[in-house]
Every structure is written in C-alpha cells, then in structure tokens.
JSON list of C-alpha atoms in Angstrom, two decimals:
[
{"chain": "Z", "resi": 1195, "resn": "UNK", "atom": "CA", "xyz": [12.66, 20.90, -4.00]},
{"chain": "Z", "resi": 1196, "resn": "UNK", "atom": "CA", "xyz": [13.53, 18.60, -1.01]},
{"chain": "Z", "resi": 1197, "resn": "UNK", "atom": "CA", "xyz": [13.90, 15.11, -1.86]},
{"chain": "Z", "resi": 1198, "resn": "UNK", "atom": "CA", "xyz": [15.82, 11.97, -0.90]},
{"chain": "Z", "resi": 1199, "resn": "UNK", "atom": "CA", "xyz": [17.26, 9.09, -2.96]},
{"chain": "Z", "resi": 1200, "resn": "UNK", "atom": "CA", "xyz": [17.02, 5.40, -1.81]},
{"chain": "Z", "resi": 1201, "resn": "UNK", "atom": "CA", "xyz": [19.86, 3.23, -3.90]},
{"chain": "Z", "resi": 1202, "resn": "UNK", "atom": "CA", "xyz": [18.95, 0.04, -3.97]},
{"chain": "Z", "resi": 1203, "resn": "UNK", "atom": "CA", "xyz": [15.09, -1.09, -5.12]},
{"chain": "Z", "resi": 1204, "resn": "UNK", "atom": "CA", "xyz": [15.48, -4.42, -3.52]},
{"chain": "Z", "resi": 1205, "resn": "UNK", "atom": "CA", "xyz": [18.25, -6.19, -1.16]},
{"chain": "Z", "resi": 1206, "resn": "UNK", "atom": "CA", "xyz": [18.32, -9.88, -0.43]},
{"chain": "Z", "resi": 1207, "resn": "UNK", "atom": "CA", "xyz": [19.40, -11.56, 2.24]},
{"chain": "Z", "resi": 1208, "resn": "UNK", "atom": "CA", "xyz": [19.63, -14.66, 4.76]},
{"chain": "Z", "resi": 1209, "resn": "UNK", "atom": "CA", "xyz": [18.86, -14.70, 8.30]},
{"chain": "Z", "resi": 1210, "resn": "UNK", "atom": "CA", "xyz": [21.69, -13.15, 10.20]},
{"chain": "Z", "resi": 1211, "resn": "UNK", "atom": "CA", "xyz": [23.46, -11.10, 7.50]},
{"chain": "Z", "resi": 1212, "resn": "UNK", "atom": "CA", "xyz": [24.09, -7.65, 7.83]},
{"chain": "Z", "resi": 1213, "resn": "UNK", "atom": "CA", "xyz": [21.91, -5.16, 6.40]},
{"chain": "Z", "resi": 1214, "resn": "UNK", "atom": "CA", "xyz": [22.67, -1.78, 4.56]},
{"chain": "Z", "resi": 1215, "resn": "UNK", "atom": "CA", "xyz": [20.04, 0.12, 2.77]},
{"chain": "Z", "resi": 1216, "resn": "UNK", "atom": "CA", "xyz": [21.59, 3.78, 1.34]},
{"chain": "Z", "resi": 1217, "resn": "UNK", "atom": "CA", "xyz": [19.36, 7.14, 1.73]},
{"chain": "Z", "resi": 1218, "resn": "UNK", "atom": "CA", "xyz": [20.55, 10.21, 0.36]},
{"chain": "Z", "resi": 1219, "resn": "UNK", "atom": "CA", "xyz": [19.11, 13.53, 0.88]},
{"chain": "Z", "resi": 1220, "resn": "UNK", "atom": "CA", "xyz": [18.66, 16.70, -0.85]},
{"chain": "Z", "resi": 1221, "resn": "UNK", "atom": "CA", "xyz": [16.90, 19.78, 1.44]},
{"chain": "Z", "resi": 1222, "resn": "UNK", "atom": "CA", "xyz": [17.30, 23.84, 1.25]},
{"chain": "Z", "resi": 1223, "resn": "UNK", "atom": "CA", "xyz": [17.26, 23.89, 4.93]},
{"chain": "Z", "resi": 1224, "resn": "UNK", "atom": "CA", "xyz": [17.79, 21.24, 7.84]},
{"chain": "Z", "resi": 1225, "resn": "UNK", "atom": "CA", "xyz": [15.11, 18.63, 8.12]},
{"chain": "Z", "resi": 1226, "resn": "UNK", "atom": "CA", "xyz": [14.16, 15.86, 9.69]},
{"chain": "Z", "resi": 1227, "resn": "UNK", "atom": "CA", "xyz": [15.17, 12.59, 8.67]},
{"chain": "Z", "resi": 1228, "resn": "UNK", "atom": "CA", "xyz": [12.82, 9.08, 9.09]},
{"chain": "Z", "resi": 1229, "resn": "UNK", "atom": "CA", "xyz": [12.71, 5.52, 8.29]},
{"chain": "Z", "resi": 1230, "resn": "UNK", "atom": "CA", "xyz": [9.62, 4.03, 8.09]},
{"chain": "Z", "resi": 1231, "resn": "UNK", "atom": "CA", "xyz": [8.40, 0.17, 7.01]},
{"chain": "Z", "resi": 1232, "resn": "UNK", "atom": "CA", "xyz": [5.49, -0.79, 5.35]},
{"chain": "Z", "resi": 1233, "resn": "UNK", "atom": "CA", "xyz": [4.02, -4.76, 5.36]},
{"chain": "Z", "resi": 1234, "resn": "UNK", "atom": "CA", "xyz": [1.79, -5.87, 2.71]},
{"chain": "Z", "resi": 1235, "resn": "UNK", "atom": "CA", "xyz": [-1.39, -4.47, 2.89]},
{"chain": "Z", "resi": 1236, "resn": "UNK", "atom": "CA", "xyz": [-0.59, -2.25, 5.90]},
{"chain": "Z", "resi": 1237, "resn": "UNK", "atom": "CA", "xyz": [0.02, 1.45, 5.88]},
{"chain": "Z", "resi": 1238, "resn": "UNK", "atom": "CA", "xyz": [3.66, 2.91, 6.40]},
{"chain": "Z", "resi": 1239, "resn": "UNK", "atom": "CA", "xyz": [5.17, 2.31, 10.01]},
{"chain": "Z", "resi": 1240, "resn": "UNK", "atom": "CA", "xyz": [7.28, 4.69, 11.78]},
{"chain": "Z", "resi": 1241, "resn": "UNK", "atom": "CA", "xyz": [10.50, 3.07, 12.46]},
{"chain": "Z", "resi": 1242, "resn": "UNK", "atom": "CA", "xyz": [12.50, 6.28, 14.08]},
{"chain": "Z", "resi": 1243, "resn": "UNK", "atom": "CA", "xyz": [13.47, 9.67, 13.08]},
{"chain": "Z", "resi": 1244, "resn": "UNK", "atom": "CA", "xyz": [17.05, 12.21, 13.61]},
{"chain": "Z", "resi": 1245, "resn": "UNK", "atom": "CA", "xyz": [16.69, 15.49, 12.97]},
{"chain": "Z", "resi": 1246, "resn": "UNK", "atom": "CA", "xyz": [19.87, 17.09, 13.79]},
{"chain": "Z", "resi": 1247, "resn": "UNK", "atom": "CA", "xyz": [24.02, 15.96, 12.51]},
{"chain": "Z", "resi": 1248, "resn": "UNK", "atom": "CA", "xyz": [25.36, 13.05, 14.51]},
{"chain": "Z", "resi": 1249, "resn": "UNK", "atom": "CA", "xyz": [21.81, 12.13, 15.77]},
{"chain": "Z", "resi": 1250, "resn": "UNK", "atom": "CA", "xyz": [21.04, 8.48, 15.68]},
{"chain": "Z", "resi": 1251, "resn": "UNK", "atom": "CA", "xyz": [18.01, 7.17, 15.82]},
{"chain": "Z", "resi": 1252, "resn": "UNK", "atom": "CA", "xyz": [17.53, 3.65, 16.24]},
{"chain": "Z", "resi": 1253, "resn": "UNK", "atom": "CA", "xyz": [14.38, 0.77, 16.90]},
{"chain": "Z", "resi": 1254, "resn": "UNK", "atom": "CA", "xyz": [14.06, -2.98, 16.57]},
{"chain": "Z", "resi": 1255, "resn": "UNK", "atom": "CA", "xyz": [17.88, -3.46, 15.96]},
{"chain": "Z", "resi": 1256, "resn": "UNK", "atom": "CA", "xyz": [17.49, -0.91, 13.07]},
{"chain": "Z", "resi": 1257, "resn": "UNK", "atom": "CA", "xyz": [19.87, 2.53, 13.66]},
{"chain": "Z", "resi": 1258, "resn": "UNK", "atom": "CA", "xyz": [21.07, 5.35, 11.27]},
{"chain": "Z", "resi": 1259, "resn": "UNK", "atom": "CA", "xyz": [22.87, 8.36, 11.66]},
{"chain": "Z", "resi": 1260, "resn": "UNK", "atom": "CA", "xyz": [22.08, 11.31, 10.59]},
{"chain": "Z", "resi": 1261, "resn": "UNK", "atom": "CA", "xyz": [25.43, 12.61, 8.60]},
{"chain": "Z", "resi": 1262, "resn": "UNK", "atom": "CA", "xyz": [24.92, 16.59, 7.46]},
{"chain": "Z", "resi": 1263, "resn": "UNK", "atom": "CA", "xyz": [28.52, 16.44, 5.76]},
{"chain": "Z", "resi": 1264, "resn": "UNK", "atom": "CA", "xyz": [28.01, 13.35, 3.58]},
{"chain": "Z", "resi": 1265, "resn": "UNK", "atom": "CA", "xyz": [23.90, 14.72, 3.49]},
{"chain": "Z", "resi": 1266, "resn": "UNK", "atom": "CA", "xyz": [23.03, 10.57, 4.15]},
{"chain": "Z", "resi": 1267, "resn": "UNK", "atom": "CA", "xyz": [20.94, 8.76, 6.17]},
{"chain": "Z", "resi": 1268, "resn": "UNK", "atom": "CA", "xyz": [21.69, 5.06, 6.22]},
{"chain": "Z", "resi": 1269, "resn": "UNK", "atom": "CA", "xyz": [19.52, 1.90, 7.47]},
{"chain": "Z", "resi": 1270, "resn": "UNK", "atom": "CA", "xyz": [21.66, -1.19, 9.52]},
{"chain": "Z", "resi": 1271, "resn": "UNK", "atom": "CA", "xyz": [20.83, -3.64, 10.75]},
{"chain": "Z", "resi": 1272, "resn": "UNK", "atom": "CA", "xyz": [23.94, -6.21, 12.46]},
{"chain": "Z", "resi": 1273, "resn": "UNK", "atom": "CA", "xyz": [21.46, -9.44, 11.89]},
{"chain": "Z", "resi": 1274, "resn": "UNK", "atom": "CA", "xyz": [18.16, -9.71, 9.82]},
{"chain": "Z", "resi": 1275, "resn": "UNK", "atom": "CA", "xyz": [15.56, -11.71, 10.45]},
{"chain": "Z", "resi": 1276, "resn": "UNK", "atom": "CA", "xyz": [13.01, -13.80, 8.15]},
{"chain": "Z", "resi": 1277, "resn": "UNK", "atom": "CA", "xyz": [9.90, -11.13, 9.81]},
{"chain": "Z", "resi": 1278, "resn": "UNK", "atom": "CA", "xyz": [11.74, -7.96, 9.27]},
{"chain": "Z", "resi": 1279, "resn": "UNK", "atom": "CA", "xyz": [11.13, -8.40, 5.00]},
{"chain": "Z", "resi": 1280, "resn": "UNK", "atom": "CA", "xyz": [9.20, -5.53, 4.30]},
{"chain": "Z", "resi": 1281, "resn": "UNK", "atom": "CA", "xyz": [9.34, -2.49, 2.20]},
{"chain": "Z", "resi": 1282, "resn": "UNK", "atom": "CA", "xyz": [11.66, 0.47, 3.73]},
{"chain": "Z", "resi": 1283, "resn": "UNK", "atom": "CA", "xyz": [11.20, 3.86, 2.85]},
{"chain": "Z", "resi": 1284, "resn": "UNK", "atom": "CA", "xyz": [13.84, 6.73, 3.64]},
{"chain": "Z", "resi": 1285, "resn": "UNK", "atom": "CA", "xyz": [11.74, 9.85, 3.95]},
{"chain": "Z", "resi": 1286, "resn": "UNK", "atom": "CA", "xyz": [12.70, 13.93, 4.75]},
{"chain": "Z", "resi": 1287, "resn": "UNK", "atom": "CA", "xyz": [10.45, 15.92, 7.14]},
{"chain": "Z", "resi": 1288, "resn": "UNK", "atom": "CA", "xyz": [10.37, 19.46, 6.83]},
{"chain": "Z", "resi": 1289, "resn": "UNK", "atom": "CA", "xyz": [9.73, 22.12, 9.31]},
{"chain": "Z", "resi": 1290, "resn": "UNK", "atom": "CA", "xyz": [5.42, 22.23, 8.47]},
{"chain": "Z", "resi": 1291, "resn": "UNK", "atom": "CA", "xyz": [5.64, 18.45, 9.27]},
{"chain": "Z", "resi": 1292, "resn": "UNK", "atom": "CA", "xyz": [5.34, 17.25, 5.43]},
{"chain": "Z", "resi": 1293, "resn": "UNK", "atom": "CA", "xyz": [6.89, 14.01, 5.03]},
{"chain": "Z", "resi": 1294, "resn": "UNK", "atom": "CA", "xyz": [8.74, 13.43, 1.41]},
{"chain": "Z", "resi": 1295, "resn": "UNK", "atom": "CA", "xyz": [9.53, 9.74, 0.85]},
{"chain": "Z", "resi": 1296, "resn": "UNK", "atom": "CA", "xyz": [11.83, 7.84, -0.96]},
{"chain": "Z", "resi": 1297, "resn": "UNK", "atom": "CA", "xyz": [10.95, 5.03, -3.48]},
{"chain": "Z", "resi": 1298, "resn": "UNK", "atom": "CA", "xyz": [11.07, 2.48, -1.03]},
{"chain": "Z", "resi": 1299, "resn": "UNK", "atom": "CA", "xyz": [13.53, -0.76, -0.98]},
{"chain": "Z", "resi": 1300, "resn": "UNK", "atom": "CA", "xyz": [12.04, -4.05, -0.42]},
{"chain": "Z", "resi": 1301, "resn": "UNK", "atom": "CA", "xyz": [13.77, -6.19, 1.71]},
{"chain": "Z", "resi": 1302, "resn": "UNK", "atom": "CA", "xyz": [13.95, -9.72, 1.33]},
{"chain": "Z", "resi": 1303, "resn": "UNK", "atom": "CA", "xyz": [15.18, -12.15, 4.03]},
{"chain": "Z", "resi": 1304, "resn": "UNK", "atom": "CA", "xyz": [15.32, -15.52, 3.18]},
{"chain": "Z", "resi": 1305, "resn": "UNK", "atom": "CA", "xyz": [15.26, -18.16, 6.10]},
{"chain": "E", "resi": 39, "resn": "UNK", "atom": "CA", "xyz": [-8.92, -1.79, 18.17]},
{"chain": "E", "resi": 40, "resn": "UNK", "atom": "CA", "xyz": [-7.65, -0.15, 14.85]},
{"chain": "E", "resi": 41, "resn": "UNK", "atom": "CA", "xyz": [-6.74, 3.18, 16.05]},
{"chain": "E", "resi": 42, "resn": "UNK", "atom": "CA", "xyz": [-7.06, 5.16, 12.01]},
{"chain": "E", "resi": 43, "resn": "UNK", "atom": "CA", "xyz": [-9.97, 3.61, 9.88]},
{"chain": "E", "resi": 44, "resn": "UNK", "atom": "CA", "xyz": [-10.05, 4.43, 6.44]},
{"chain": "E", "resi": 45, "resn": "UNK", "atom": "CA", "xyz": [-13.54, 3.47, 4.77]},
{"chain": "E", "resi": 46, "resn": "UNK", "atom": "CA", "xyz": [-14.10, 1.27, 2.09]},
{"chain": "E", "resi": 47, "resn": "UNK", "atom": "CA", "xyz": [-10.72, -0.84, 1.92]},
{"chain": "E", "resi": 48, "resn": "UNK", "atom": "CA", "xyz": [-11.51, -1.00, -1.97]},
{"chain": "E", "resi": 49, "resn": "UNK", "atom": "CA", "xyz": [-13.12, 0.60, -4.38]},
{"chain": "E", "resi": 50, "resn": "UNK", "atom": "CA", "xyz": [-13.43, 0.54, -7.74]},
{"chain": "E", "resi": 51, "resn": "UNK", "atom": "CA", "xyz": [-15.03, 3.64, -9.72]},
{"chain": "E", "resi": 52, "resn": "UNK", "atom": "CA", "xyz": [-15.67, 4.59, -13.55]},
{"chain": "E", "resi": 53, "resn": "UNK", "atom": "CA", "xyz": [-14.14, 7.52, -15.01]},
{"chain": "E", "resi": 54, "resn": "UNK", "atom": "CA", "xyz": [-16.15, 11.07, -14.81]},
{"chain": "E", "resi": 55, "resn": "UNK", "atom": "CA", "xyz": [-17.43, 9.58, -11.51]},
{"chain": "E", "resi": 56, "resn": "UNK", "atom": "CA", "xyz": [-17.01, 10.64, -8.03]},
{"chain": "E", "resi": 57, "resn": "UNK", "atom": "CA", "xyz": [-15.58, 9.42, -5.01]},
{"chain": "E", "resi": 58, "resn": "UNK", "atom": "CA", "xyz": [-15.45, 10.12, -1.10]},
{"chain": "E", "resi": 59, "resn": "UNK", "atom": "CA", "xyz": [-12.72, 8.31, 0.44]},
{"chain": "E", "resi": 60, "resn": "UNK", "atom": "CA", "xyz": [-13.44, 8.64, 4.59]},
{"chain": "E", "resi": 61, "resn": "UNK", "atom": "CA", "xyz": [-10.82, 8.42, 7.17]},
{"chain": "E", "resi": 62, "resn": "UNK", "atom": "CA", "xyz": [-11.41, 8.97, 11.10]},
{"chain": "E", "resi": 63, "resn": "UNK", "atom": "CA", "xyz": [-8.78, 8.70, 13.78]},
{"chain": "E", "resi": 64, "resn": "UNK", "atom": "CA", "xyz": [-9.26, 7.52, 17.44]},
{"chain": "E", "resi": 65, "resn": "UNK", "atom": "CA", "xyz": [-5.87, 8.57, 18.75]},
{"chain": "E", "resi": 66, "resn": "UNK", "atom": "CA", "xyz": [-6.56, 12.17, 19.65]},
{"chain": "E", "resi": 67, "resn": "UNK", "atom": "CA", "xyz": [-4.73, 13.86, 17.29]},
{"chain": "E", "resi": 68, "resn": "UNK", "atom": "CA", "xyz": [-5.19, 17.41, 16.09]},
{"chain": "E", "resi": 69, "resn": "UNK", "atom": "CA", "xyz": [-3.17, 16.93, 13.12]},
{"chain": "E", "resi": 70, "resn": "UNK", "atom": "CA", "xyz": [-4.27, 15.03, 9.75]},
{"chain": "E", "resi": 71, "resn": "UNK", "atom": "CA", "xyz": [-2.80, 13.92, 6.25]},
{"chain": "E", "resi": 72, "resn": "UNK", "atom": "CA", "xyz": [-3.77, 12.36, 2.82]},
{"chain": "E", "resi": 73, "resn": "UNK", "atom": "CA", "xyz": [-1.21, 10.63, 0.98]},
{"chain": "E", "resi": 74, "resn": "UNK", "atom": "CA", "xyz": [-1.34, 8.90, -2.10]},
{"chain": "E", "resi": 75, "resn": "UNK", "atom": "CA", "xyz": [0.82, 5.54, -3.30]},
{"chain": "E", "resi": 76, "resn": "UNK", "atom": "CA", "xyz": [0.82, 4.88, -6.77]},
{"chain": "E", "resi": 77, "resn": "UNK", "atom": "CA", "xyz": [3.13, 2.67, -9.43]},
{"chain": "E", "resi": 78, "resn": "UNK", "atom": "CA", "xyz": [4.43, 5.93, -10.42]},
{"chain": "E", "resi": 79, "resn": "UNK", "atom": "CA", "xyz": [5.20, 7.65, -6.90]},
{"chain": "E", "resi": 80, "resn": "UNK", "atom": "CA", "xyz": [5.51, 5.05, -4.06]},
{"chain": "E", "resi": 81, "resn": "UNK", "atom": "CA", "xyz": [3.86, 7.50, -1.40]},
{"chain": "E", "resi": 82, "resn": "UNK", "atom": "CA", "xyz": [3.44, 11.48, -1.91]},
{"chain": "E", "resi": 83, "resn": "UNK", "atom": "CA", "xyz": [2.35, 14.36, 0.47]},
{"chain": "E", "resi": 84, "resn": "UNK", "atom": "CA", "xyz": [-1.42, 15.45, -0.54]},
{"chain": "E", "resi": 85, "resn": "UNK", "atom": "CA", "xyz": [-2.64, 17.47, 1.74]},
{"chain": "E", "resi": 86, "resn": "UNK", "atom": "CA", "xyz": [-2.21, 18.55, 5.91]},
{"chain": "E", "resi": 87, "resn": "UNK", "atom": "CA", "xyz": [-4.49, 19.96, 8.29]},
{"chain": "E", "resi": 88, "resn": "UNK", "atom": "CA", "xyz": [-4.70, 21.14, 11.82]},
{"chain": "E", "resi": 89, "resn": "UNK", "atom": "CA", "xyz": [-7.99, 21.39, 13.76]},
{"chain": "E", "resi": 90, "resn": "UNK", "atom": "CA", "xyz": [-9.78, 20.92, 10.89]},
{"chain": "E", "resi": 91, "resn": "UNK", "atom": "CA", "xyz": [-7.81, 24.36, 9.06]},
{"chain": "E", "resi": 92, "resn": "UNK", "atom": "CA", "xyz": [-6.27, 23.33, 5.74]},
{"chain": "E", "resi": 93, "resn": "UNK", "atom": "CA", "xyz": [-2.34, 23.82, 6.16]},
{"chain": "E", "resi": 94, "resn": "UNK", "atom": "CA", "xyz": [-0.75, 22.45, 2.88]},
{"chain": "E", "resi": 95, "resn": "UNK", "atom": "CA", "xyz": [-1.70, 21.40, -0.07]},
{"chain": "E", "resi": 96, "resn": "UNK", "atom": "CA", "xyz": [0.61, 19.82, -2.70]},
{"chain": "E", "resi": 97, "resn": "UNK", "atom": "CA", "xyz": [-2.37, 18.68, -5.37]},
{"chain": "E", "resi": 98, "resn": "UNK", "atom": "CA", "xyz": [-2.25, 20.27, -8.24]},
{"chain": "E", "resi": 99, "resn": "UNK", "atom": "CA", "xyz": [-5.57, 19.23, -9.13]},
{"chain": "E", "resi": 100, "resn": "UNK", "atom": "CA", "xyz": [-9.10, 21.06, -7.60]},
{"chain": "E", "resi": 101, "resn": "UNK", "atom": "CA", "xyz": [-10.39, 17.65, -8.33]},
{"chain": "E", "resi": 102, "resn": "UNK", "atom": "CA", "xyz": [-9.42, 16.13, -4.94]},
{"chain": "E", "resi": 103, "resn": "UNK", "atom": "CA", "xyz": [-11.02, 18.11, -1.81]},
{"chain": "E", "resi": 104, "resn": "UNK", "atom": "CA", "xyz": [-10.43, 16.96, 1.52]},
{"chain": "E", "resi": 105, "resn": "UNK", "atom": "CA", "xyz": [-13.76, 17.76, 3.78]},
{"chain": "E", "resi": 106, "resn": "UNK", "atom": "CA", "xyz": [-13.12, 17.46, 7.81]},
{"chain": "E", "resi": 107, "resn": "UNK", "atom": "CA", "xyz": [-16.62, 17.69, 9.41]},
{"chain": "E", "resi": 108, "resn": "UNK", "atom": "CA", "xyz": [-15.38, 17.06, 12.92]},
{"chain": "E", "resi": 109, "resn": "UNK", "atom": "CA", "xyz": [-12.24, 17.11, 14.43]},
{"chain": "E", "resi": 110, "resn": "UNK", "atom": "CA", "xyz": [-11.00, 13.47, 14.14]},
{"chain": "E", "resi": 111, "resn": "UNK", "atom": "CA", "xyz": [-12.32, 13.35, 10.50]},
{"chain": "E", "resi": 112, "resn": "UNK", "atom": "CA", "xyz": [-10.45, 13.85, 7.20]},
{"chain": "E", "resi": 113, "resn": "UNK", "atom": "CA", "xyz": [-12.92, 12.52, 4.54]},
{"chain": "E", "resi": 114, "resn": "UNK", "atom": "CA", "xyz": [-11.23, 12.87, 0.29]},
{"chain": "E", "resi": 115, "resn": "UNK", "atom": "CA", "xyz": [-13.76, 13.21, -2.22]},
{"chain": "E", "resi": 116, "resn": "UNK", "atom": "CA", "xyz": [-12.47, 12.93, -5.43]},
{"chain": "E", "resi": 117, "resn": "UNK", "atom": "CA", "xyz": [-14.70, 14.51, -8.42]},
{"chain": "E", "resi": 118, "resn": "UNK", "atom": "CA", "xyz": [-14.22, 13.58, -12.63]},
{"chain": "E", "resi": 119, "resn": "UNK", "atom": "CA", "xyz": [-12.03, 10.34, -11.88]},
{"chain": "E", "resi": 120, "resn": "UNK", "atom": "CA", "xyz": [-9.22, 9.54, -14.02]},
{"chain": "E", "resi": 121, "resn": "UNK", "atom": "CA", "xyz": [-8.01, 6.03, -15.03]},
{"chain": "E", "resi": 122, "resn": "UNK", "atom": "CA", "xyz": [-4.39, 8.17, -13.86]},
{"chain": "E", "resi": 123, "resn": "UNK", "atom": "CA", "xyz": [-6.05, 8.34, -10.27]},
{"chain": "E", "resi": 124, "resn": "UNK", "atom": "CA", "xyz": [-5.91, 4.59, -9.26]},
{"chain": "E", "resi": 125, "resn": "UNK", "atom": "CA", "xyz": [-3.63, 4.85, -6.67]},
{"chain": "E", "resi": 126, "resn": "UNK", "atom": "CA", "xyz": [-3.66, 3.27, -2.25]},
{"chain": "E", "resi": 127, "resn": "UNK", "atom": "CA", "xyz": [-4.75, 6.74, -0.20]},
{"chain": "E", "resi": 128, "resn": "UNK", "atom": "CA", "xyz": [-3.29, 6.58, 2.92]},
{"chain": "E", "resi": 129, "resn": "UNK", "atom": "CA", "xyz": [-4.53, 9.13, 5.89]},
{"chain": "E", "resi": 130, "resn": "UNK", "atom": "CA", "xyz": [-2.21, 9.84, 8.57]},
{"chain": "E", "resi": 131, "resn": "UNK", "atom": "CA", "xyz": [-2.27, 11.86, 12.04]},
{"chain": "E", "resi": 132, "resn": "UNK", "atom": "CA", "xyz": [0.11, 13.46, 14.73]},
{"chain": "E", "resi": 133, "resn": "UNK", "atom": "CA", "xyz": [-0.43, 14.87, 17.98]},
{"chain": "E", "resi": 134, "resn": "UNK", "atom": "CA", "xyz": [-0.11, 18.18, 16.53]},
{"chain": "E", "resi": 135, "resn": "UNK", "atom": "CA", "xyz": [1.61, 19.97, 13.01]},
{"chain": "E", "resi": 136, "resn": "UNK", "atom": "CA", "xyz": [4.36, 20.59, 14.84]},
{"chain": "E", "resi": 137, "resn": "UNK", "atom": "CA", "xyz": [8.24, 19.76, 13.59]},
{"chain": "E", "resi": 138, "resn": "UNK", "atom": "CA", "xyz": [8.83, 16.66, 12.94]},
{"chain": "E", "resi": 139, "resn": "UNK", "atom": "CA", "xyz": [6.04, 15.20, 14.69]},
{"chain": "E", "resi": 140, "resn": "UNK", "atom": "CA", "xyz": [5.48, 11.38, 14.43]},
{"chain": "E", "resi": 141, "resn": "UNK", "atom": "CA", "xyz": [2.87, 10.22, 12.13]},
{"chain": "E", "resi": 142, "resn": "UNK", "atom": "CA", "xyz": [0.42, 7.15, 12.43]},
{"chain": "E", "resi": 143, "resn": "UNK", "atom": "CA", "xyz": [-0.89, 5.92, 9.05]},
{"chain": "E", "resi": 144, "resn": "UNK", "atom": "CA", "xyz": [-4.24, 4.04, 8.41]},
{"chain": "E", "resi": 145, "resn": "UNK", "atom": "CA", "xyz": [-4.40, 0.68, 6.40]},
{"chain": "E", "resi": 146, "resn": "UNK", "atom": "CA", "xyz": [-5.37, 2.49, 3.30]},
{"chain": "E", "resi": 147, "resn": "UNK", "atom": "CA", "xyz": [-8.69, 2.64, 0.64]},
{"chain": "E", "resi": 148, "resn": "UNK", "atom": "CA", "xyz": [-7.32, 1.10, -2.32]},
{"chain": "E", "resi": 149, "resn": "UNK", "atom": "CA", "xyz": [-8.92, 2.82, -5.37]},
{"chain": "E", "resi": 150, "resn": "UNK", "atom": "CA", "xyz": [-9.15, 1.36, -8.58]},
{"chain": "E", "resi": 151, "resn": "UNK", "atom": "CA", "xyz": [-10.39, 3.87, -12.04]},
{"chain": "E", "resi": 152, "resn": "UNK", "atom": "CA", "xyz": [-11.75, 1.96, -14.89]}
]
C-alpha cells in the first residue's frame, strides 16, 4: 500500500541553523504530498501540500518540493527558530482524500 | 472560538466497556475524519465521511462505529474496549472529500483502557 518514510526520529538544532527533515514516498498512483506540525497537546497542523512533480509548496519559511524522479518530499527550513520545535509529520494524500502519515520527527531548537 | 471540539479531552475506561468519543465542527465542512495516534502508529486513517455517508473505512475492527446524527457531527463509539485501544482520536474536516482537500484537526479525546 501507499506509504511514506520519515528518516530521522528527532533533529536538533540552534536558532538559525538550517533545517532538513527527509520524506520518502511510496504510492501506486500520483498523490498528494503534505507536511503538517503538531504542538504538544494540539492536533496535527497543516503546514502546505504539492501534489504534482516540481511543485513546491511552502509556509512559515518551511518549503519542499515535490520530486516524482527521486519519489521525495523534503522539509527546509534556511533558519530555525526556538517556537518552530514541534513534531513534523510527512504524510501522502490519495485521490479519496485519505491522509497516510509518516512517523513524525520531532524537532528540537535550542535557543 | 475553537472551530473542531472533540468531547471529553480525557477519558479513561475499563476493558469490556464502552465508549462514545463526540466530535462537532463549526467550520462548515461537509467532509469528516477519525484518526487515531497511538505509541505504535503515530497517526492512522480510521474512517471518512461526506454528508454524513460513510466513504472509507480502514478499521478492521466492527468494534469502533462512527455515528453522524447531523451534519457537522462525527461522534466514535467504541464497544468491548481493549487495553490495545488507548490511543489520542483525532477528528478532522474539509470543505468537501474532494482531492487533496485541506484538513483541520480537533485537539483530540485522549483515551486511556485499563
């Protein structure tokens, strides 16, 4: 079935490094691609969303492109900030608007 | 205002019991989800509906029945509880089931199985 990989389980950083966070997908067909956030306690936030090759989708200094060739969706960020520690989930959308989720990478930012 | 509620925040059951979890939305939406986020599986796909129609169901247990009694309501009772079935239910909604559409979560009913 349709299902995408997340590398890393937890990055840490300082303020004002750059950030990388590594999604990998595996879909039948062409689907949708998101990155959402989730804060303690709250429920998943939609961050932005490609769904077709060479789309980039981008909010709050966040952008990834979505690469059909290399089947990869990848999170940067040029400069993180203490507030933006959270967890980050890559997730696959598929054409009945079913959203299949990574496991998540929490982000750490240290001040 | 919160714009999904999700009713209680916690709860904590005993096993053979059962549970409704409730979950309205205030954003208009014709489109509604129940997902589950456990240890084991950070957040899975339980169930979609549109205008109160079931449209998918990934559960493969008859023990969790989502009930929609008007259209901005997606209520999850749960019957024979299983220590297995502690796990954060999250509801979610879109404008419609369309492709791709964008999808609001609630804050969650954290349910505990003892």
């Amino acid at each position: 079935g349709d299902s995408v990989t997340q590398t890393e389980g937890q990055v840490a950083l300082s303020e004002e490094d750059f950030l990388t966070i590594h999604c990998n997908y595996s879909a039948s067909g062409y689907p949708a691609l998101f990155w959402y956030v989730q804060y303690p306690g709250e429920g998943p936030q939609f961050l932005f969303r490609a769904s077709r090759d060479k789309e980039k989708g981008s909010s709050r200094g966040f952008e990834a492109t979505y690469d059909k060739g290399t089947t990869s969706f990848h999170l940067r960020k040029a400069s993180v900030q203490e507030s933006d520690s959270a967890v980050y989930y890559c997730a696959l959308g598929d054409s009945n608007n079913r959203i299949f989720f990574g496991d998540g990478t929490q982000l750490v930012v240290k001040p | 205002d919160p714009k999904i509620i999700q009713k209680p925040k916690y709860l904590v059951a005993v096993t053979g019991s059962e549970k409704i979890l409730i979950c309205e939305q205030y954003l208009g939406h014709n489109a509604m989800y129940w997902y589950r986020q456990s240890a084991k599986k950070p957040l899975e796909f339980m169930f979609s509906y549109s205008y109160q129609k079931l449209m998918d169901n990934q559960t493969a247990s008859s023990r969790f029945q989502p009930q929609s009694s008007k259209k901005n309501h997606l209520d999850l009772q749960i019957t024979a509880l299983k220590p297995d079935d502690s796990a954060t239910y999250f509801c979610a909604s879109s404008q419609d089931r369309v492709n791709y559409a964008e999808q609001f979560f609630g804050p969650g009913t954290r349910l505990t199985v003892l």
